[in-house]
Each structure stands twice: as C-alpha cells, then as structure tokens.
Amino acid sequence: MATQTTASCTGSTLLQPLSEIINLPLDQVNFVACQLFALLMAMWFRIYLHPSKTSPFIRHVVATLLGFYLALFCFGWYSLHFLVQSGLSYSVMIFAGLEHMHKYCFIVTLGYLIVCQITRVYVFDYGMYSADFTGPMMVITQKITSMAFEIHDGKTNVVCVRMPSLLEYLSYNCNFMGILAGPTCSYRDYMAFIEGTCYQARHQENANGKENGKFKQSEPSPKNDVISKLCTCAISLAVYLSLYKLLPVEYSIDDYFVKSTPLYLQVIYLYLAMLALRPKYYFVWTLADAINNAAGFGFNGYNKDGSPRWDLISNLRILDIEFATSFKLFLDNWNIQTALWLKRVCYERCPVNPTAATFLLSAMWHGVYPGYYLTFVTGIGMTMAARAVRHNIRPYFLVSDSHKLVYDVITWACTQVAISYTVVPFVLLAVGSSLKFYSHFYWPGFIIWWGFLVLHLIC
C-alpha cells in the first residue's frame, strides 16, 4: 500500500522507509511528521521568540520560513501554488479599490483554487483522497477572503483593519502553525498574537469584578490544554486505525451485503462506518489546534472558575458532535472555523436563499468531486427538514422533562442517520457509487429534498 502511493507523493521521500514499515502512504507519513515537527517548533517559538524578547518582524519571518519549509517537505514544487494564489490576491488588494476589493479577491482566490482542484482530480490523479496540495490552498482561500472582507468592512466599523505588508500577509497565510491543516483565523487575531497584544484584550474583556481579576497580570499557559488535546489526538488516531479497515463505507454498497442484510442492519452499519471515519478528522483538527495553542495562539479569555480558555480557533467539539440532536447542532460543532467563514462571506451577505447559497459555496470550496455536490445539495433538504421538525414538532415535547428526553433520544438517532446518509457521497466521491448508494436506501434524501422544496414554494 505504501509503495503504491510513492509516485503520487510530490514531497520529500526521506521518510519512505518508515512509510513502508508502518504500511501507510508516504504523503500521510510526511504530513504527520511535519505536524509533530511544527508542534515542537511552536513550543520553541512561544518560549524563545516571545513578543517580550523579539520584534514582530522576526516572529513574522520565522513563522513564514518554517511554513514554507513544511510545505516544500510535504508537497514539493506544488507548494509554489500557495505563493501564486497569495501573490495574485495580494495584487488585487493593492490595485483594486476598497469598495470592490473583497469581491475581486473572492473571485480570484476561489477561482484559482478551483482550477487547481480540477487539474489535480481530472488531469493527474482522480480519486486520490489523501494529503494533497489543494488542502492547504483551501485554508489559504479562507484566510485571504476573510482578510479582504475584514479590510472592506473596516471602513464602516469602529475598529479599522489596515492593509497588511507583504511579510504580514505571507505570515498570516503560510505560517508554520497553520500551513498544513489550518484552521483559518481572523487577521486581527493573528496580528494580535504576533504582536503580543492578544492576552491584553482578552483580559480586559473578561475582567468583571473579582472574577478573573487575579489573572490580569500573568500570561496564561496553554500547557494543560495542549496536553489534553494531544491525548485526544492519540485516542482519535488509535480508534481510527483500529476501525476504519473493519468498517469501510464502501461496503454499504456491496451487492452481497445489500441483498443479504436487513435494511435496519444496513442503517446501523452505515452509522458505525461513519462513526469510525470521523476520528481521522478529530485527529487532524485537534492536532492543528494544539500546535497553535503551543505557540501561544488561541487564547479566548477565562472560564468562570478562572481557568484559561484556549478555543479561539478550535475547529470542533467532539461530544457535541456525537450527541447532536439536530442537523444544525451537528454542523455548528463540526469544522467550526469553516462554518464561521461561510457565514461571514456568504450567509450574512446573500440576499436570496442564503442557506442554499452557503451549501453551494461549501461544495465549490471543498473540490470538484461529484460526491461533494451530492452531499451538499442533500444537506440543503436535510437542513430545511430539521428546521421544520424543530419549529413544528419540538414544542409538543417541552411539556415535561420525560417528554423532552424522549424527543432528544429520537432526534439524536435521526440526526446521526441523516448525517451518515448525507455524507456518504462525500466519501465515495464518484457519481456512480453515490447513486448506487441512494438507490439501495430508496432515495429518502431526494424525497425529503423535493418534498420540502414543494412545500416551500406552496407556502
């Protein structure tokens, strides 16, 4: 398995022997090794390049150079796309007026990402669902457009966001903490981290009387949160490596399995297969969060007990995901920073049907595999259905705690099945296998979608 993917890996082959020993693709081994290296560099960065010891210029330079090194190690010359995408968008920021800069940046940045995704999928290696160079470009796209919208919106806000220098811009987009797996963040928050002012603002926001007052003079330590998140990473990785081969999603469309297994057992298998797949994302996003925290980025004030919060740029809440009782609650706690980005650049600005527009933008941003579009189109109907159920049915179950508990159990089960059903094409990628899956389950997603569309038009 590992040797078969060597040709598809454009990065360093230094870890090829390790890849063969543990039987994992080289690009994935490179990714994990670089993230662990980034974690060590983050701790060094926080201690030895602390804002009190060095200038923002040095912090920007080191963060950027380390980011470029990790990109080259993982993706080789394909990492030049990161510079081309950033350079094109920076040129737009310089030469376009503030009135329309955010729109032009959005078109250029997303357009370049889509072109790269098309060439990667349909020209080079269709179906390689692994660590690929367009992954970091997706995060860079979020960062560039977020910055452009921040600068544009700053014209009418009390707090103005100035145009960044080229170094600040590259540091924001390509720093070593987030170059490989993000998450995206506000440009203002990143600059506050680099300049060492992020703690001051959060201290002031949370200084309400005696609560937190004693913490104002000391900088909070991320040690406990980093250790906790690394433990979560270890557990997630162990669960994923143990289960993903035992419960492949592809088995849900196996002809023998479909013919010989009752429908209710197929639904249970589908849920378990998707449950086994999610720890991969838990591992990647939690490790990325730990890296940023280890560098001192991500402080978000204090809890009521005075303990520091390091969830400013956290990308998921695992327990809220696994026990979500509605489609919305699941999505609100999954890939949080991407959801906030979609809300800022699309949902809050689209004058017509913002829900559908947001799902469509999400599909375009994720890539050009047909399965992505099938997932997000299905997601529109599921979201409308969940809203209708919550608005019309939930009030009848709020008469007592026991009734509400029954409602929560039922909606939890329905939510997990609905999410699993919706996301299968996202995993299968191709049209044929996705339609085969839909046909085995009697097309419930499309029935729900068209049913709510007709009701929406009628009402």
Coordinates of C-alpha atoms in Angstrom, one line a residue:
M1 CA 0.0 0.0 0.0
A2 CA 2.7 2.5 1.0
T3 CA 4.9 1.7 -2.1
Q4 CA 1.9 2.2 -4.4
T5 CA 1.4 5.8 -3.4
T6 CA 5.1 6.8 -3.6
A7 CA 4.7 8.1 -7.1
S8 CA 1.7 10.2 -6.1
C9 CA 3.7 11.9 -3.4
T10 CA 5.4 15.0 -4.7
G11 CA 7.1 15.9 -1.4
S12 CA 10.2 14.5 0.3
T13 CA 11.0 10.8 0.2
L14 CA 13.1 10.9 3.3
L15 CA 10.5 9.0 5.3
Q16 CA 9.9 6.4 2.7
P17 CA 11.4 3.5 4.8
L18 CA 9.1 4.5 7.7
S19 CA 6.2 4.6 5.3
E20 CA 6.9 1.0 4.2
I21 CA 7.4 -0.3 7.7
I22 CA 4.1 1.1 9.0
N23 CA 2.3 0.5 5.7
L24 CA 0.9 4.0 5.3
P25 CA 1.1 6.3 2.3
L26 CA 4.2 8.4 2.2
D27 CA 2.2 11.7 1.9
Q28 CA 0.3 10.9 5.1
V29 CA 3.5 10.0 6.9
N30 CA 5.1 13.3 5.8
F31 CA 2.0 15.2 6.9
V32 CA 2.0 13.7 10.5
A33 CA 5.8 14.1 10.8
C34 CA 5.6 17.7 9.7
Q35 CA 2.8 18.4 12.2
L36 CA 4.8 16.9 15.0
F37 CA 7.8 19.0 14.0
A38 CA 5.5 22.0 13.9
L39 CA 4.4 21.2 17.4
L40 CA 8.0 21.2 18.7
M41 CA 8.7 24.5 16.8
A42 CA 5.5 26.0 18.3
M43 CA 6.8 25.4 21.8
W44 CA 10.2 26.8 20.9
F45 CA 8.5 29.8 19.2
R46 CA 6.5 30.7 22.2
I47 CA 9.4 30.5 24.6
Y48 CA 12.3 31.8 22.7
L49 CA 10.6 34.2 20.2
H50 CA 8.1 35.6 22.8
P51 CA 6.9 39.1 21.9
S52 CA 8.7 40.4 25.0
K53 CA 12.0 39.1 23.6
T54 CA 11.9 39.8 19.9
S55 CA 10.1 42.0 17.4
P56 CA 7.0 41.2 15.4
F57 CA 9.2 41.4 12.3
I58 CA 11.4 38.4 13.5
R59 CA 8.3 36.5 14.5
H60 CA 6.7 37.0 11.1
V61 CA 9.9 36.0 9.3
V62 CA 10.5 32.8 11.3
A63 CA 6.8 31.7 11.1
T64 CA 6.8 32.2 7.4
L65 CA 10.1 30.5 6.6
L66 CA 9.1 27.5 8.7
G67 CA 5.8 27.3 7.0
F68 CA 7.4 27.3 3.5
Y69 CA 9.8 24.6 4.7
L70 CA 6.9 22.3 5.8
A71 CA 5.1 23.0 2.6
L72 CA 8.1 22.0 0.5
F73 CA 8.7 18.9 2.5
C74 CA 5.1 17.7 2.1
F75 CA 4.3 18.9 -1.4
G76 CA 7.5 19.7 -3.3
W77 CA 7.2 22.1 -6.1
Y78 CA 3.4 22.0 -5.9
S79 CA 3.7 24.3 -2.9
L80 CA 4.5 27.1 -5.3
H81 CA 0.8 27.3 -5.9
F82 CA 0.5 28.7 -2.4
L83 CA 2.7 31.6 -3.4
V84 CA 1.0 32.1 -6.7
Q85 CA -2.5 32.1 -5.1
S86 CA -1.3 34.5 -2.4
G87 CA 0.5 36.8 -4.9
L88 CA -2.4 37.1 -7.2
S89 CA -4.8 38.0 -4.4
Y90 CA -2.3 40.5 -2.9
S91 CA -2.1 42.2 -6.2
V92 CA -5.8 42.5 -6.3
M93 CA -5.8 44.0 -2.9
I94 CA -3.2 46.6 -3.9
F95 CA -4.7 47.7 -7.2
A96 CA -8.5 47.3 -6.6
G97 CA -10.4 49.9 -4.7
L98 CA -11.7 49.3 -1.2
E99 CA -15.3 49.3 -2.5
H100 CA -14.9 46.1 -4.6
M101 CA -11.6 44.6 -3.4
H102 CA -13.3 41.9 -1.3
K103 CA -15.4 40.8 -4.3
Y104 CA -12.4 40.6 -6.7
C105 CA -10.3 38.8 -4.1
F106 CA -13.0 36.3 -3.5
I107 CA -13.4 35.5 -7.3
V108 CA -9.6 35.3 -8.0
T109 CA -8.7 33.3 -4.9
L110 CA -11.6 30.8 -5.2
G111 CA -11.2 30.6 -8.9
Y112 CA -7.5 29.7 -8.7
L113 CA -8.3 27.1 -6.1
I114 CA -11.0 25.5 -8.3
V115 CA -8.6 25.5 -11.3
C116 CA -6.0 23.6 -9.2
Q117 CA -8.6 21.2 -7.9
I118 CA -9.8 20.5 -11.5
T119 CA -6.3 19.8 -12.7
R120 CA -5.5 17.6 -9.7
V121 CA -8.6 15.5 -10.0
Y122 CA -9.2 15.2 -13.7
V123 CA -5.7 15.6 -15.1
F124 CA -3.4 14.0 -12.6
D125 CA -4.9 11.6 -10.2
Y126 CA -8.6 11.1 -9.9
G127 CA -9.7 9.6 -6.6
M128 CA -6.6 10.1 -4.6
Y129 CA -8.3 11.1 -1.4
S130 CA -5.1 11.7 0.7
A131 CA -2.9 14.6 1.6
D132 CA -2.9 16.8 -1.5
F133 CA -1.6 20.3 -2.3
T134 CA -5.1 21.8 -2.6
G135 CA -5.8 21.1 1.1
P136 CA -3.6 23.9 2.3
M137 CA -4.9 26.1 -0.5
M138 CA -8.4 25.7 0.8
V139 CA -7.3 27.2 4.1
I140 CA -5.4 29.9 2.3
T141 CA -8.5 30.7 0.4
Q142 CA -10.4 31.2 3.6
K143 CA -7.7 33.4 5.1
I144 CA -7.3 35.6 2.0
T145 CA -11.1 36.2 1.6
S146 CA -11.6 36.7 5.3
M147 CA -8.9 39.3 5.4
A148 CA -10.3 41.1 2.3
F149 CA -13.7 41.2 3.9
E150 CA -12.2 42.4 7.2
I151 CA -10.4 45.3 5.4
H152 CA -13.6 46.2 3.4
D153 CA -15.9 46.0 6.4
G154 CA -13.4 48.1 8.5
K155 CA -14.4 51.2 6.5
T156 CA -17.7 51.2 8.4
N157 CA -16.7 49.7 11.7
V158 CA -15.2 51.4 14.7
V159 CA -12.1 49.1 14.5
C160 CA -10.4 49.5 11.2
V161 CA -8.2 46.8 9.8
R162 CA -5.3 48.2 7.8
M163 CA -3.8 46.8 4.6
P164 CA -1.0 44.3 5.6
S165 CA 2.5 44.5 4.4
L166 CA 3.7 41.6 2.1
L167 CA 5.5 40.0 5.0
E168 CA 2.5 40.2 7.3
Y169 CA 0.3 38.9 4.5
L170 CA 2.5 35.8 3.8
S171 CA 2.9 35.2 7.5
Y172 CA -0.8 35.2 8.0
N173 CA -1.4 32.8 5.1
C174 CA 1.6 30.5 5.3
N175 CA 2.8 30.4 8.9
F176 CA 4.1 27.0 10.1
M177 CA 1.3 26.6 12.7
G178 CA -1.5 26.5 10.1
I179 CA 0.0 25.9 6.7
L180 CA -0.8 22.2 6.5
A181 CA -4.2 21.9 8.3
G182 CA -5.3 25.4 9.4
P183 CA -7.5 26.3 11.0
T184 CA -8.4 29.6 9.5
C185 CA -8.5 32.6 11.8
S186 CA -9.2 36.3 11.8
Y187 CA -6.3 38.5 10.5
R188 CA -6.8 40.8 13.5
D189 CA -6.5 37.9 15.9
Y190 CA -3.3 36.7 14.2
M191 CA -1.7 40.1 14.3
A192 CA -2.6 40.4 18.0
F193 CA -0.8 37.1 18.6
I194 CA 2.3 38.1 16.7
E195 CA 2.5 41.5 18.4
G196 CA 1.7 40.0 21.9
T197 CA -1.5 42.0 22.5
C198 CA -3.9 39.1 22.3
Y199 CA -3.8 38.5 26.1
Q200 CA -4.4 42.1 27.0
A201 CA -7.6 42.3 25.0
R202 CA -9.0 39.1 26.4
H203 CA -8.0 40.1 30.0
Q204 CA -10.0 43.3 29.6
E205 CA -13.0 41.6 28.1
N206 CA -13.2 39.0 30.9
A207 CA -12.3 41.3 33.8
N208 CA -15.6 41.6 35.5
G209 CA -15.1 42.4 39.2
K210 CA -13.4 39.7 41.2
E211 CA -13.8 37.0 38.5
N212 CA -10.5 36.7 36.6
G213 CA -9.1 39.8 38.3
K214 CA -6.2 38.0 39.8
F215 CA -5.2 36.7 36.3
K216 CA -4.8 40.1 34.7
Q217 CA -1.0 40.4 35.3
S218 CA 0.1 36.9 34.3
E219 CA 0.1 35.4 30.9
P220 CA -2.0 32.2 30.8
S221 CA -0.2 29.0 29.9
P222 CA -1.5 26.7 27.2
K223 CA 0.3 23.6 28.7
N224 CA -2.8 21.8 30.1
D225 CA -4.9 22.4 27.0
V226 CA -2.1 21.3 24.7
I227 CA -1.6 18.1 26.7
S228 CA -5.4 17.4 26.8
K229 CA -5.6 17.9 23.0
L230 CA -2.7 15.7 22.4
C231 CA -4.3 13.0 24.4
T232 CA -7.5 13.5 22.3
C233 CA -5.3 13.1 19.2
A234 CA -3.8 9.9 20.4
I235 CA -7.1 8.4 21.2
S236 CA -8.7 9.5 17.9
L237 CA -5.8 8.1 15.9
A238 CA -5.9 4.8 17.7
V239 CA -9.6 4.5 17.2
Y240 CA -9.4 5.4 13.5
L241 CA -6.5 3.0 12.8
S242 CA -8.3 0.2 14.6
L243 CA -11.7 0.6 13.0
Y244 CA -11.5 2.2 9.5
K245 CA -10.5 -1.0 7.8
L246 CA -13.0 -3.1 9.7
L247 CA -15.9 -0.7 8.8
P248 CA -15.3 0.7 5.3
V249 CA -18.1 2.9 4.0
E250 CA -17.7 1.3 0.5
Y251 CA -19.1 -2.0 2.0
S252 CA -22.5 -0.3 2.3
I253 CA -23.0 -0.5 -1.5
D254 CA -21.7 -4.1 -1.8
D255 CA -24.3 -6.1 -3.7
Y256 CA -24.0 -9.1 -1.4
F257 CA -24.2 -7.0 1.7
V258 CA -27.3 -5.2 0.5
K259 CA -29.1 -8.3 -0.6
S260 CA -28.3 -10.4 2.5
T261 CA -28.7 -7.7 5.2
P262 CA -32.0 -6.3 6.5
L263 CA -32.4 -2.6 6.0
Y264 CA -32.3 -1.7 9.7
L265 CA -28.9 -3.5 10.0
Q266 CA -27.7 -1.6 6.9
V267 CA -28.6 1.6 8.6
I268 CA -26.7 0.6 11.8
Y269 CA -23.7 -0.4 9.8
L270 CA -23.8 2.9 7.9
Y271 CA -23.8 4.8 11.2
L272 CA -20.9 2.7 12.6
A273 CA -18.9 3.2 9.4
M274 CA -19.2 7.0 9.6
L275 CA -18.5 6.9 13.3
A276 CA -15.3 5.0 12.5
L277 CA -14.3 7.6 9.9
R278 CA -14.7 10.8 12.0
P279 CA -11.7 10.2 14.3
K280 CA -9.5 10.9 11.4
Y281 CA -10.8 14.5 11.3
Y282 CA -10.7 14.7 15.1
F283 CA -7.0 13.8 15.0
V284 CA -6.1 16.3 12.2
W285 CA -8.0 19.3 13.5
T286 CA -7.2 18.7 17.2
L287 CA -3.5 18.4 16.5
A288 CA -3.7 21.6 14.4
D289 CA -5.4 23.4 17.3
A290 CA -2.7 22.1 19.8
I291 CA 0.1 23.4 17.5
N292 CA -1.4 26.9 17.5
N293 CA -2.0 26.8 21.3
A294 CA 1.6 25.6 21.9
A295 CA 2.8 28.7 20.0
G296 CA 0.6 30.9 22.2
F297 CA -2.2 31.4 19.7
G298 CA -5.8 30.6 20.5
F299 CA -6.4 32.2 24.0
N300 CA -10.0 33.2 24.4
G301 CA -10.4 34.6 27.9
Y302 CA -11.2 32.7 31.0
N303 CA -13.9 30.3 32.3
K304 CA -16.0 31.2 35.3
D305 CA -13.6 29.2 37.5
G306 CA -10.7 31.3 36.4
S307 CA -9.1 28.7 34.1
P308 CA -7.9 29.9 30.7
R309 CA -9.8 29.1 27.6
W310 CA -7.8 28.1 24.5
D311 CA -10.6 27.6 22.0
L312 CA -10.5 30.8 19.9
I313 CA -9.7 28.9 16.7
S314 CA -10.8 25.4 17.7
N315 CA -12.4 23.5 14.8
L316 CA -14.7 21.0 16.5
R317 CA -16.4 20.0 19.7
I318 CA -16.4 16.2 19.7
L319 CA -19.0 15.4 22.4
D320 CA -21.4 18.0 20.9
I321 CA -21.0 16.3 17.5
E322 CA -21.5 12.8 18.7
F323 CA -24.6 13.7 20.8
A324 CA -26.1 16.3 18.5
T325 CA -29.9 16.2 18.5
S326 CA -30.3 18.2 15.2
F327 CA -28.7 18.7 11.9
K328 CA -27.8 22.3 12.8
L329 CA -26.2 21.3 16.1
F330 CA -24.0 18.8 14.3
L331 CA -22.9 21.3 11.7
D332 CA -22.4 24.1 14.3
N333 CA -19.8 21.9 16.1
W334 CA -18.1 20.4 13.0
N335 CA -15.4 22.3 11.2
I336 CA -16.3 25.4 13.2
Q337 CA -13.9 27.9 11.6
T338 CA -15.1 26.9 8.1
A339 CA -18.7 27.4 9.2
L340 CA -17.8 30.8 10.5
W341 CA -16.1 31.7 7.3
L342 CA -19.1 30.6 5.2
K343 CA -21.3 32.6 7.5
R344 CA -19.2 35.8 7.1
V345 CA -18.6 35.7 3.4
C346 CA -21.8 34.2 2.2
Y347 CA -24.7 33.6 4.5
E348 CA -24.8 37.0 6.1
R349 CA -24.4 38.7 2.7
C350 CA -26.5 36.7 0.3
P351 CA -29.9 38.4 -0.4
V352 CA -31.6 35.4 -1.9
N353 CA -31.8 31.9 -0.2
P354 CA -28.6 32.2 1.8
T355 CA -28.9 28.6 3.0
A356 CA -28.7 27.1 -0.5
A357 CA -26.0 29.6 -1.5
T358 CA -23.9 28.7 1.5
F359 CA -24.1 25.0 0.9
L360 CA -23.3 25.5 -2.8
L361 CA -20.2 27.6 -1.9
S362 CA -19.1 24.9 0.6
A363 CA -19.3 22.3 -2.2
M364 CA -17.3 24.5 -4.6
W365 CA -14.7 25.2 -1.9
H366 CA -14.3 21.5 -1.0
G367 CA -13.5 20.4 -4.5
V368 CA -14.8 19.2 -7.8
Y369 CA -15.7 15.6 -7.0
P370 CA -19.4 15.0 -7.8
G371 CA -19.9 13.4 -4.4
Y372 CA -19.2 16.7 -2.8
Y373 CA -22.1 18.4 -4.7
L374 CA -24.4 15.5 -4.0
T375 CA -23.7 15.8 -0.3
F376 CA -24.2 19.5 0.0
V377 CA -27.3 19.5 -2.2
T378 CA -28.8 16.8 0.0
G379 CA -27.7 18.9 3.0
I380 CA -30.0 21.7 1.9
G381 CA -33.0 19.5 2.1
M382 CA -31.9 17.9 5.4
T383 CA -31.4 21.4 6.9
M384 CA -34.9 22.5 5.8
A385 CA -36.4 19.3 7.2
A386 CA -34.6 19.7 10.5
R387 CA -35.8 23.3 10.9
A388 CA -39.4 22.3 10.2
V389 CA -39.3 19.5 12.7
R390 CA -37.8 21.7 15.4
H391 CA -40.2 24.5 14.8
N392 CA -43.4 22.5 14.4
I393 CA -42.9 19.3 16.5
R394 CA -40.4 20.1 19.3
P395 CA -42.8 22.4 21.2
Y396 CA -45.1 19.4 21.9
F397 CA -42.3 17.6 23.8
L398 CA -41.4 20.5 26.0
V399 CA -44.3 19.9 28.4
S400 CA -42.1 17.8 30.8
D401 CA -38.6 16.6 31.2
S402 CA -39.5 13.0 30.3
H403 CA -41.2 14.1 27.1
K404 CA -38.1 16.2 26.2
L405 CA -35.8 13.2 26.9
V406 CA -37.8 11.1 24.5
Y407 CA -37.6 13.8 21.9
D408 CA -33.9 14.2 22.4
V409 CA -33.3 10.4 22.0
I410 CA -35.4 10.2 18.9
T411 CA -33.8 13.3 17.3
W412 CA -30.3 12.1 18.2
A413 CA -30.9 8.8 16.4
C414 CA -32.5 10.6 13.4
T415 CA -29.7 13.2 13.2
Q416 CA -26.9 10.6 13.2
V417 CA -28.6 8.6 10.5
A418 CA -29.4 11.7 8.5
I419 CA -25.7 12.9 8.8
S420 CA -24.4 9.5 7.8
Y421 CA -26.7 9.3 4.8
T422 CA -25.9 12.8 3.7
V423 CA -22.1 12.4 3.9
V424 CA -21.7 9.0 2.1
P425 CA -21.3 10.6 -1.3
F426 CA -18.6 12.9 0.2
V427 CA -16.6 9.8 1.0
L428 CA -17.4 7.7 -2.2
L429 CA -16.7 10.8 -4.4
A430 CA -17.9 9.3 -7.7
V431 CA -21.4 9.7 -9.2
G432 CA -22.0 6.0 -10.0
S433 CA -21.2 4.7 -6.5
S434 CA -23.2 7.6 -4.9
L435 CA -26.3 6.9 -6.9
K436 CA -26.0 3.2 -6.2
F437 CA -26.0 4.0 -2.5
Y438 CA -29.0 6.2 -2.9
S439 CA -30.9 3.5 -4.8
H440 CA -30.2 0.9 -2.1
F441 CA -31.7 3.2 0.5
Y442 CA -34.8 4.0 -1.7
W443 CA -33.8 7.7 -2.3
P444 CA -35.1 9.2 1.0
G445 CA -32.8 12.2 0.8
F446 CA -34.2 13.3 -2.5
I447 CA -37.8 12.6 -1.4
I448 CA -37.2 14.9 1.6
W449 CA -35.5 17.5 -0.6
W450 CA -38.2 17.7 -3.2
G451 CA -40.9 17.5 -0.6
F452 CA -39.7 20.5 1.3
L453 CA -39.0 22.4 -1.9
V454 CA -42.6 21.9 -3.0
L455 CA -43.9 22.9 0.4
H456 CA -41.7 26.0 0.4
L457 CA -43.0 27.1 -3.0
I458 CA -46.6 26.4 -2.0
C459 CA -46.4 28.2 1.4

